[in-house]
Amino acid sequence: ETLSSCMVDPQGFESVYKMRRSTFSYICGLVRLPFLEDMMARDHTFVDGRVMSLQDRVATAVRMLISGEPPVVVGSSLGVNESTVSLVTQRFIEAIQERAFRHLDWPYNFQAMEKIKCRFDKIHGLPNCCGVVHRAYFKFGSPNLDHEENADTLMQAVVDPDMRFTNIWFGASSSMNQSSLLHDSWLFKSCEKGTLLDGTKLKVSDGSDIGEYIIGDAGYPPRPWLLTPYQLEGDISDSKVEFNKRHSAATAMALRALERLKDTWKCLQGEGWHPNNQNDLRCTINTCCRLHNIVIDMEEEGAVMLSNQEENCIEQVSQLLDEDAVKVRDVLSQHLVDSRVHTFAAEEEQEAHQLQTTDRGKLYTNKKLTAQENETLSSSMVGTQGFESLYKMRRSTFSYICSLVKVPLSEDMMIGGHTFVDGRAMSFHDGVAIALRMLNSGGTPEVVGSSFGVDGSTVSLLTQRFVKAMKGRAMHHISFPGSAQVEKIKRKFDKIHGLPNCCSVVHTTHIKFGSQNHENEENDGVLMQAMFEPDMRFTCISLGSQRNMNQSSMLHKSPLFENCERGAWLNGRNLKVPSGGGSEVKEYIIGDAGYPLRPWLLTPYQLENGLSLSGAKVEFNRRHSAATAVALRALARLKETWKCLEGEGWRPNNQLEAYWTVDTCCILHNIVIDMEGDKEEEKEENYSKQVRQLADEDAIRVRDALSQHLIECGG
């Protein structure tokens, strides 16, 4: 074994490198020739003078990409100079680009594509589907090695049912929108020419043929080879509702693949590794995607790889299963198949639709500031970008937030006497605007301050005070819903996802702030367990240290677990299930397979003996997957809007302040949804008009024929 002992610490190989030794050996084999050439040209050594072997160099580079730490930190942990870590990592990325191209390639092979189509049909009920297309943003730390700002990078990816990347495309500019990125891509040009997705066709009952296709969200234009969901306009047929459910469950897989990519290869979260230029940045992302695929190819055989910790968690989960929990899920899954589609009285649908404009709307309209108070925001705080573009909210929403923190923040600003660098006194509204910009920009206090003419220290102080004020004055915006509100939530889960009596989705995510806080101490990551409504609002969050908690332990220590176990929560009306022999299903929430199955927490069925699940269980899993995607979308929106949560710019002084910052961003997320839900609907309506103009009759016919086929074939 030529891997030096210092390259593996007490945590164990798989824990450190996120792969088995056999996979690591395969990667070493891939880069062997270019690395040996490099080793002949120069001798990289440890700080004690020992020569680094090929395996040592590969391990150093993989550690650099996985850890999210800067080269100096990785080097010190391995006994290697910072410059050596950077050079070895650069050479590794180049070698993977040269030698591992087949690990990220479109499945031209007939058998490979047929296997993908078969799995999409078996798992998600979408026959002849060949992939899911989705876009993602990547932001690396700045400045880079040349002390220049690194631009954001926009990537379009196609994902297969095993969460492998089959195609990626980088935007010419990070300012491109989703549609322009698609039209610029090799995927679009090849499909439009008919040189891609040109395999076997599906014959449906009306005699039509449906060609191979991929699916994408409503941000894409519908094409005969790219099917998007139906817009919910007026009465929508059963076949269209069913198509949307399956479509949603399948597209959620792309979100999971990207989440896993960034969680494993933490350099993609914007910390640690700083590529020299835009080309190196794209090569780094490409390398991580190839490594992601290699791990799946080598270790999973169609199943999601589990760490030792997760495997132990699943063993504990299986011990927690009781007959009552199993019965609840079985009864519900059978009920979904027996009832198929639920309809509701018009007044119930209208009541659910007006959720934001009634109960919550009253909460805000009574507290809006006057127009005169709005005018105290200095003109320099808006600039040329426009208010909504800069602050990610309307002025009326901004005014409401100002009213929430007016008392504590006004007192602080009078005591502190904060000013602009030119000596002008700073208004209370200016202070709120600076704090919001600090949280949503992802820039450092110095960068944010320079854009407004304010010292970096002033930006930090104002942001700290704003976060503390929001924590003290606005926590009522995240609270477990009362009984009337729960009934509305349940109707929406049933209407949209076909899950009657469901009250929420629970999900756990990691949030990493900058690697060092203001006192130059290491910041622990934050582990957040959150519950979501169908409208992507947070209803309950619990926070803990990433260092000493996992998903299961976080749940068991949370108010959610305590209150549900003793019956204080989820104790409303039961669902009577005729097909279950008079059984009743109590209120419940849903979560992924990492959670224990409880009577009030329903998880998906695990695939037994390959893919041999009953029709009822498969249908339950489909609807479960579509609904849990709400949590992934909510978290993606949270982090995309409040970029401080991505690990850049704002660095809390301690763990408590980190918790307060996460709380504040979740509160702001809810407030914007509650006050501006009509804006999102207006955006969707305007965009759907553009989509309809782009859609040709052929694309519409394909989707209609497929959705009708799904109903007629019954599966």
XYZ file of C-alpha atoms in Angstrom, residues 38-658:
621
model
C 4.141 15.184 -13.678
C 6.059 13.264 -10.988
C 8.995 12.802 -13.364
C 9.045 16.552 -14.009
C 8.892 17.608 -10.355
C 9.139 16.005 -6.923
C 6.332 17.063 -4.619
C 7.215 16.325 -1.001
C 5.776 16.444 2.495
C 7.121 19.188 4.763
C 9.396 16.608 6.407
C 11.069 15.880 3.057
C 9.390 12.568 2.180
C 8.405 12.218 -1.477
C 4.661 12.057 -2.133
C 3.486 8.938 -3.966
C 0.877 9.025 -6.732
C -1.770 7.892 -4.226
C -0.688 10.628 -1.798
C -1.170 13.255 -4.514
C -4.583 11.942 -5.528
C -5.641 11.798 -1.860
C -4.503 15.403 -1.333
C -6.476 16.622 -4.350
C -9.621 14.677 -3.419
C -9.371 16.011 0.152
C -9.041 19.548 -1.219
C -12.214 19.206 -3.303
C -14.227 17.447 -0.582
C -13.333 19.437 2.510
C -14.285 22.958 1.446
C -11.216 24.187 3.338
C -8.490 26.455 1.900
C -5.209 24.842 0.740
C -3.345 26.027 3.847
C -5.781 24.163 6.155
C -5.783 20.983 4.062
C -1.995 21.104 3.800
C -1.472 21.525 7.533
C -3.702 18.508 8.252
C -1.664 16.330 5.865
C 1.816 17.754 6.450
C 2.040 19.361 2.983
C 2.842 22.931 1.927
C -0.060 25.114 0.778
C 1.492 25.653 -2.669
C 1.910 21.896 -3.127
C -1.773 21.303 -2.318
C -2.806 23.880 -4.948
C -0.482 22.511 -7.651
C -1.454 18.884 -7.040
C -5.174 19.771 -7.107
C -4.815 21.704 -10.363
C -2.980 18.777 -11.983
C -5.584 16.301 -10.707
C -8.418 18.338 -12.234
C -6.570 18.468 -15.556
C -5.945 14.696 -15.433
C -9.605 13.869 -14.735
C -10.594 16.066 -17.677
C -8.153 14.179 -19.907
C -8.804 10.618 -18.756
C -12.333 10.347 -17.308
C -14.422 11.809 -20.126
C -16.501 8.623 -20.495
C -17.839 9.072 -16.943
C -19.897 12.068 -18.034
C -21.239 11.249 -21.445
C -24.634 11.118 -23.120
C -25.969 7.514 -23.217
C -25.730 7.007 -26.978
C -25.671 3.230 -26.510
C -29.116 1.754 -27.216
C -29.057 -0.590 -24.221
C -27.940 2.162 -21.845
C -30.767 4.462 -22.947
C -33.360 1.676 -22.769
C -32.255 0.933 -19.202
C -32.729 4.599 -18.264
C -36.184 4.667 -19.853
C -37.183 1.450 -18.089
C -36.165 2.839 -14.689
C -38.027 6.129 -15.235
C -41.145 4.113 -16.085
C -40.729 1.685 -13.166
C -39.896 4.272 -10.497
C -41.821 7.358 -11.632
C -44.422 6.006 -14.081
C -43.091 8.056 -17.028
C -42.627 5.740 -20.034
C -40.020 6.697 -22.677
C -38.520 9.402 -20.435
C -34.748 9.785 -20.868
C -33.728 12.354 -18.262
C -34.484 15.412 -16.126
C -33.007 18.781 -17.036
C -32.319 21.385 -14.363
C -30.093 24.422 -13.849
C -27.849 25.283 -10.910
C -25.680 28.185 -9.723
C -22.162 27.760 -8.391
C -20.266 30.495 -6.610
C -16.653 29.990 -5.659
C -14.782 32.009 -3.056
C -13.301 35.303 -4.149
C -10.732 36.550 -4.874
C -9.104 33.769 -6.883
C -5.376 33.031 -7.009
C -4.890 36.055 -9.309
C -6.774 38.228 -6.772
C -9.632 38.795 -9.216
C -13.320 38.373 -8.505
C -14.728 34.976 -9.500
C -18.047 35.233 -11.324
C -20.976 33.005 -10.531
C -21.269 30.040 -12.885
C -24.566 28.835 -14.316
C -24.830 25.135 -15.217
C -27.528 23.176 -17.027
C -27.520 19.478 -16.149
C -29.386 16.394 -17.337
C -29.783 13.692 -14.676
C -30.731 10.019 -15.015
C -32.875 7.984 -12.535
C -29.794 6.981 -10.517
C -28.872 10.674 -10.018
C -25.979 10.415 -12.484
C -25.167 13.427 -14.654
C -25.465 12.529 -18.341
C -24.842 16.008 -19.744
C -23.778 19.382 -18.372
C -23.539 22.751 -20.098
C -22.142 26.018 -18.744
C -23.676 29.380 -19.514
C -21.643 31.980 -21.357
C -22.664 34.400 -18.610
C -24.029 34.001 -15.094
C -26.707 36.565 -16.016
C -28.310 34.223 -18.588
C -31.814 33.100 -17.755
C -33.026 29.518 -17.823
C -34.502 29.691 -21.302
C -31.507 31.379 -22.948
C -29.153 28.865 -21.332
C -31.199 26.033 -22.831
C -31.284 27.587 -26.314
C -27.513 28.113 -26.206
C -26.797 24.511 -25.248
C -25.646 21.478 -27.236
C -28.684 19.632 -25.884
C -31.169 22.044 -27.485
C -29.390 22.244 -30.830
C -28.996 18.467 -31.089
C -32.614 17.727 -30.133
C -33.965 20.362 -32.515
C -31.916 18.815 -35.344
C -33.184 15.351 -34.432
C -29.767 13.859 -33.686
C -30.605 13.272 -30.001
C -33.614 11.558 -28.372
C -34.246 9.776 -31.664
C -34.674 6.207 -30.364
C -37.698 3.915 -30.074
C -41.137 5.505 -29.792
C -44.037 4.700 -27.459
C -47.377 3.781 -29.026
C -50.384 4.995 -27.040
C -54.049 3.976 -27.161
C -55.144 6.620 -29.684
C -52.585 5.363 -32.180
C -50.157 8.247 -31.605
C -46.429 7.780 -31.239
C -44.546 9.506 -28.421
C -40.864 9.941 -29.082
C -38.114 9.931 -26.479
C -38.231 12.994 -24.237
C -36.773 14.618 -21.166
C -38.679 16.618 -18.527
C -38.051 19.994 -16.923
C -39.809 22.526 -14.704
C -42.135 25.305 -15.853
C -39.187 27.628 -16.465
C -38.443 25.758 -19.697
C -40.340 26.144 -22.983
C -42.313 22.995 -23.909
C -40.935 21.143 -26.899
C -41.875 17.728 -28.349
C -38.698 16.399 -26.691
C -38.954 18.525 -23.484
C -42.156 18.109 -21.472
C -43.043 20.627 -18.766
C -45.874 20.483 -16.200
C -49.361 21.774 -16.938
C -50.138 25.193 -15.496
C -52.916 25.051 -12.880
C -55.473 27.235 -14.642
C -59.144 26.726 -13.836
C -60.415 23.165 -13.975
C -57.649 20.747 -14.818
C -58.460 17.218 -15.984
C -57.613 14.110 -13.991
C -55.055 13.026 -16.595
C -53.239 16.363 -16.360
C -53.232 16.251 -12.555
C -51.769 12.740 -12.648
C -49.128 13.794 -15.187
C -48.101 16.731 -12.983
C -47.732 14.483 -9.916
C -45.451 12.053 -11.700
C -43.563 14.885 -13.358
C -42.963 16.558 -9.989
C -41.725 13.355 -8.365
C -39.250 12.756 -11.181
C -37.929 16.326 -11.400
C -37.236 16.266 -7.649
C -34.490 13.777 -8.406
C -32.428 16.468 -10.158
C -32.616 18.645 -7.048
C -31.434 15.719 -4.936
C -28.552 15.011 -7.293
C -27.357 18.617 -7.163
C -27.788 18.758 -3.399
C -25.708 15.598 -3.024
C -23.055 16.923 -5.435
C -22.569 20.113 -3.419
C -22.786 18.342 -0.066
C -20.036 15.858 -1.020
C -17.738 18.156 -3.014
C -17.829 21.136 -0.697
C -15.463 23.200 -2.843
C -18.610 23.869 -4.930
C -20.202 25.703 -1.991
C -17.856 28.645 -2.469
C -15.255 27.929 0.193
C -11.643 26.765 0.120
C -10.682 26.124 -3.493
C -10.347 29.265 -5.616
C -9.791 28.494 -9.326
C -7.491 30.806 -11.298
C -10.044 31.796 -13.908
C -13.491 31.014 -15.318
C -12.200 28.104 -17.386
C -10.535 26.478 -14.349
C -13.733 27.053 -12.393
C -15.785 25.142 -14.972
C -13.182 22.367 -15.101
C -13.473 22.027 -11.310
C -17.268 21.653 -11.500
C -16.911 19.201 -14.373
C -14.394 17.150 -12.365
C -16.693 16.986 -9.349
C -19.584 15.841 -11.572
C -17.394 13.068 -13.014
C -16.292 11.974 -9.539
C -19.950 12.026 -8.432
C -20.772 9.654 -11.311
C -17.783 7.397 -10.624
C -18.865 6.872 -7.016
C -22.388 5.960 -8.166
C -21.070 3.635 -10.888
C -18.618 1.876 -8.570
C -20.576 1.693 -5.335
C -24.319 1.866 -5.741
C -25.742 -0.441 -8.392
C -28.922 1.624 -8.601
C -29.274 2.390 -4.907
C -28.230 5.514 -3.036
C -24.866 5.093 -1.292
C -25.071 5.221 2.478
C -22.323 6.262 4.828
C -21.536 4.096 7.880
C -23.377 6.613 10.015
C -26.464 6.452 7.793
C -26.375 2.654 7.725
C -26.314 2.616 11.534
C -29.165 5.107 11.537
C -31.255 2.839 9.297
C -30.627 -0.079 11.668
C -31.930 2.086 14.514
C -34.880 3.151 12.349
C -35.875 -0.459 11.707
C -35.924 -1.075 15.452
C -38.265 1.896 15.923
C -40.872 0.575 13.495
C -44.013 -0.530 15.254
C -47.089 -2.221 13.863
C -49.170 0.929 14.160
C -46.834 2.999 11.976
C -46.591 0.281 9.342
C -50.358 -0.117 9.308
C -50.939 3.622 8.861
C -48.716 3.775 5.803
C -50.126 0.584 4.278
C -53.721 1.696 4.748
C -52.990 5.120 3.296
C -51.103 3.772 0.256
C -53.984 1.406 -0.580
C -56.465 4.254 -0.141
C -54.530 6.368 -2.658
C -54.909 3.688 -5.315
C -58.568 2.956 -4.518
C -59.633 6.603 -4.528
C -57.173 7.714 -7.278
C -58.393 11.313 -7.670
C -60.148 13.457 -5.085
C -62.430 16.372 -5.883
C -63.526 19.090 -3.539
C -66.373 21.529 -3.261
C -65.756 24.845 -4.962
C -65.868 26.757 -1.703
C -63.137 24.542 -0.195
C -60.849 25.111 -3.154
C -61.473 28.836 -3.044
C -60.815 28.932 0.688
C -57.484 27.151 0.261
C -56.520 29.434 -2.646
C -57.208 32.562 -0.581
C -54.997 31.376 2.266
C -52.443 34.133 1.847
C -54.873 36.972 1.151
C -57.130 36.451 4.185
C -55.692 35.226 7.474
C -52.106 36.218 6.810
C -52.934 39.300 4.782
C -54.688 40.892 7.786
C -51.544 40.400 9.816
C -49.535 42.663 7.536
C -51.936 45.280 6.202
C -52.586 46.607 9.698
C -48.878 47.251 10.265
C -47.715 48.922 7.047
C -45.721 52.106 7.439
C -46.995 55.323 5.932
C -45.669 56.680 2.655
C -43.890 59.444 4.575
C -41.919 56.866 6.599
C -40.971 55.062 3.383
C -39.398 58.240 2.015
C -36.671 58.314 4.702
C -34.634 55.721 2.782
C -31.633 57.519 1.281
C -31.464 57.578 -2.517
C -27.964 56.075 -2.394
C -29.454 52.873 -0.956
C -31.279 52.002 -4.174
C -28.842 52.787 -6.989
C -29.434 51.866 -10.614
C -30.574 48.267 -10.054
C -33.976 49.173 -8.661
C -35.406 48.392 -5.224
C -36.896 44.940 -5.832
C -33.833 43.700 -7.716
C -31.501 44.821 -4.932
C -33.485 43.794 -1.840
C -35.497 40.839 -3.251
C -38.812 42.277 -2.005
C -41.312 45.063 -2.588
C -41.119 48.371 -0.774
C -44.307 47.537 1.119
C -42.666 44.352 2.426
C -39.568 46.338 3.370
C -41.766 48.805 5.255
C -43.415 46.010 7.209
C -40.022 44.594 8.198
C -38.965 48.065 9.321
C -42.050 48.247 11.537
C -41.135 44.930 13.172
C -37.659 46.039 14.272
C -38.324 49.767 14.643
C -38.157 49.948 18.441
C -34.938 48.021 19.189
C -33.060 49.122 16.054
C -33.997 52.826 16.310
C -32.737 52.909 19.903
C -29.477 51.281 18.859
C -28.920 53.689 15.967
C -29.525 56.715 18.207
C -26.920 55.407 20.661
C -24.434 54.322 17.995
C -24.714 57.413 15.808
C -24.016 55.456 12.621
C -23.038 57.563 9.589
C -22.028 57.216 5.948
C -18.336 57.713 5.162
C -19.124 61.233 3.899
C -20.482 62.147 7.354
C -24.211 62.043 6.548
C -26.365 60.665 9.336
C -27.845 57.260 8.603
C -31.616 56.849 8.910
C -33.279 53.890 10.561
C -34.455 52.678 7.146
C -30.917 52.933 5.801
C -29.764 50.640 8.601
C -32.407 48.010 7.783
C -31.559 48.218 4.070
C -27.848 47.680 4.750
C -28.565 44.636 6.929
C -30.869 43.110 4.310
C -28.283 43.669 1.597
C -25.635 42.061 3.788
C -27.786 38.958 4.186
C -28.898 38.602 0.547
C -25.791 39.620 -1.392
C -23.231 37.038 -0.293
C -20.648 39.840 -0.278
C -18.354 40.669 2.633
C -19.154 43.642 4.911
C -16.404 45.616 3.164
C -17.858 44.940 -0.306
C -21.421 45.755 0.789
C -20.229 48.850 2.614
C -18.278 50.180 -0.368
C -21.382 49.922 -2.566
C -23.320 52.142 -0.149
C -20.560 54.407 1.123
C -20.439 52.789 4.585
C -17.542 51.332 6.600
C -17.353 47.537 6.780
C -17.439 47.684 10.590
C -20.685 49.673 10.474
C -22.231 47.104 8.124
C -21.300 44.295 10.531
C -22.697 46.091 13.588
C -25.978 46.952 11.855
C -26.421 43.397 10.586
C -25.769 41.923 14.036
C -28.317 44.267 15.594
C -30.888 43.605 12.871
C -30.553 39.828 13.259
C -30.976 40.113 17.010
C -34.009 42.396 16.599
C -35.693 40.001 14.152
C -35.080 37.101 16.502
C -36.681 39.031 19.352
C -39.575 40.644 17.480
C -40.552 38.424 14.529
C -40.395 34.774 15.605
C -44.197 34.608 15.402
C -43.746 34.372 11.633
C -42.496 30.812 12.104
C -44.936 28.891 14.265
C -46.750 25.584 14.168
C -50.180 26.274 12.598
C -53.414 26.248 14.560
C -56.260 23.834 13.824
C -58.030 26.043 11.239
C -54.789 26.663 9.404
C -53.915 22.952 9.500
C -57.193 22.090 7.743
C -56.301 24.457 4.893
C -52.811 22.993 4.656
C -54.247 19.464 4.528
C -56.595 20.392 1.683
C -53.717 21.834 -0.326
C -51.541 18.744 0.171
C -54.457 16.588 -0.985
C -55.337 18.805 -3.948
C -51.790 19.278 -5.219
C -50.053 16.046 -4.233
C -52.880 13.575 -3.574
C -51.911 13.011 0.086
C -55.051 13.380 2.254
C -54.614 14.453 5.894
C -50.948 15.384 5.352
C -49.900 18.397 7.414
C -46.273 19.070 6.469
C -42.977 17.927 4.975
C -39.952 17.616 7.265
C -36.401 17.851 5.927
C -32.904 18.265 7.355
C -30.198 20.339 5.666
C -26.684 21.620 6.330
C -25.860 25.328 6.373
C -22.236 26.389 6.343
C -21.189 29.923 7.106
C -17.748 31.320 6.282
C -14.935 29.099 7.561
C -13.784 31.697 10.094
C -15.806 34.120 12.180
C -14.866 37.692 13.068
C -12.666 36.447 15.919
C -10.762 34.120 13.522
C -12.217 31.005 15.143
C -13.607 28.089 13.171
C -17.388 28.194 12.668
C -19.251 24.911 13.038
C -21.775 24.159 10.342
C -25.437 24.469 11.309
C -27.798 21.497 10.994
C -31.388 22.617 10.425
C -34.527 20.495 10.638
C -37.456 22.302 9.045
C -41.145 21.711 8.394
C -42.809 23.118 5.273
C -46.288 23.952 4.024
C -47.285 23.337 0.380
C -46.629 27.065 -0.230
C -42.960 26.554 0.792
C -43.390 28.411 4.094
C -41.452 27.264 7.158
C -43.751 26.271 10.025
C -41.162 24.970 12.491
C -37.364 24.882 12.544
C -34.845 23.308 14.925
C -31.129 24.089 14.800
C -28.106 22.185 16.071
C -24.372 21.872 15.600
C -23.323 19.897 12.537
C -20.323 18.625 14.493
C -22.190 16.445 16.988
C -25.655 15.761 15.511
C -27.095 13.786 12.605
C -30.555 13.689 11.050
C -31.916 11.064 13.451
C -30.531 12.594 16.649
C -31.732 16.032 15.564
C -35.278 14.699 15.170
C -35.322 12.956 18.557
C -34.164 16.127 20.351
C -36.589 18.447 18.545
C -39.899 19.933 19.791
C -41.519 18.241 16.786
C -40.687 14.754 18.052
C -41.537 15.537 21.662
C -44.907 17.149 20.891
C -45.974 14.530 18.352
C -44.989 11.591 20.561
C -47.093 12.888 23.449
C -50.003 13.847 21.170
C -49.803 17.615 21.587
C -49.362 18.153 17.822
C -51.034 16.446 14.836
C -54.092 15.599 16.910
C -56.814 16.971 14.637
C -59.453 15.245 12.503
C -58.771 11.688 11.354
C -59.230 10.428 7.795
C -61.746 7.573 7.457
C -60.503 4.996 4.937
C -63.336 2.784 3.578
C -60.933 0.324 1.933
C -59.115 -0.203 5.206
C -62.011 -1.955 6.935
C -63.103 1.184 8.764
C -59.555 2.194 9.693
C -58.691 5.809 10.346
C -55.498 7.651 9.398
C -54.528 10.364 11.844
C -52.840 13.614 10.835
C -49.273 13.027 9.742
C -46.225 14.610 8.151
C -43.865 13.055 5.608
C -40.073 12.802 5.441
C -37.368 10.971 3.528
C -35.970 7.514 4.309
C -33.424 8.929 6.740
C -36.193 9.436 9.313
C -37.746 6.720 11.499
C -41.217 5.570 10.503
C -43.754 6.707 13.124
C -47.583 6.813 13.090
C -47.301 10.606 12.646
C -44.205 10.576 10.360
C -44.573 8.552 7.157
C -41.477 7.674 5.144
C -41.294 6.045 1.684
C -41.311 2.291 1.230
C -37.868 0.826 0.687
C -37.288 -1.125 -2.510
C -37.502 -4.801 -1.598
C -35.890 -7.465 -3.787
C -34.873 -4.990 -6.425
C -37.977 -3.082 -7.533
C -40.724 -5.487 -6.464
C -43.129 -3.156 -4.651
C -46.895 -3.512 -4.917
C -48.856 -1.046 -7.043
C -50.215 0.696 -3.948
C -46.753 1.132 -2.445
C -45.312 2.425 -5.714
C -48.145 4.962 -5.978
C -47.581 6.073 -2.383
C -43.863 6.549 -3.075
C -44.590 8.605 -6.187
C -46.880 11.012 -4.356
C -44.557 11.066 -1.353
C -41.606 12.017 -3.586
C -43.541 14.789 -5.330
C -44.613 16.293 -2.003
C -41.176 16.085 -0.334
C -39.787 18.023 -3.293
C -41.557 21.056 -1.767
C -38.912 21.078 0.955
C -36.043 20.933 -1.541
C -37.511 23.806 -3.559
C -38.095 25.893 -0.440
C -34.519 25.388 0.729
C -33.139 26.147 -2.733
C -35.143 29.391 -2.787
C -34.052 30.278 0.760
C -30.346 29.875 -0.018
C -30.580 31.510 -3.434
C -32.263 34.604 -1.959
C -30.324 34.865 1.315
C -26.842 34.088 0.025
C -25.183 34.521 3.419
C -26.397 30.951 4.098
C -24.188 29.631 1.290
C -21.020 30.293 3.270
C -20.007 33.620 1.790
C -19.831 37.166 3.120
C -21.531 37.253 6.524
C -19.646 35.429 9.279
C -21.391 35.311 12.665
C -19.251 35.785 15.775
C -20.352 32.538 17.406
C -22.695 29.568 17.076
C -25.621 31.339 18.740
C -25.353 34.244 16.309
C -25.239 31.726 13.457
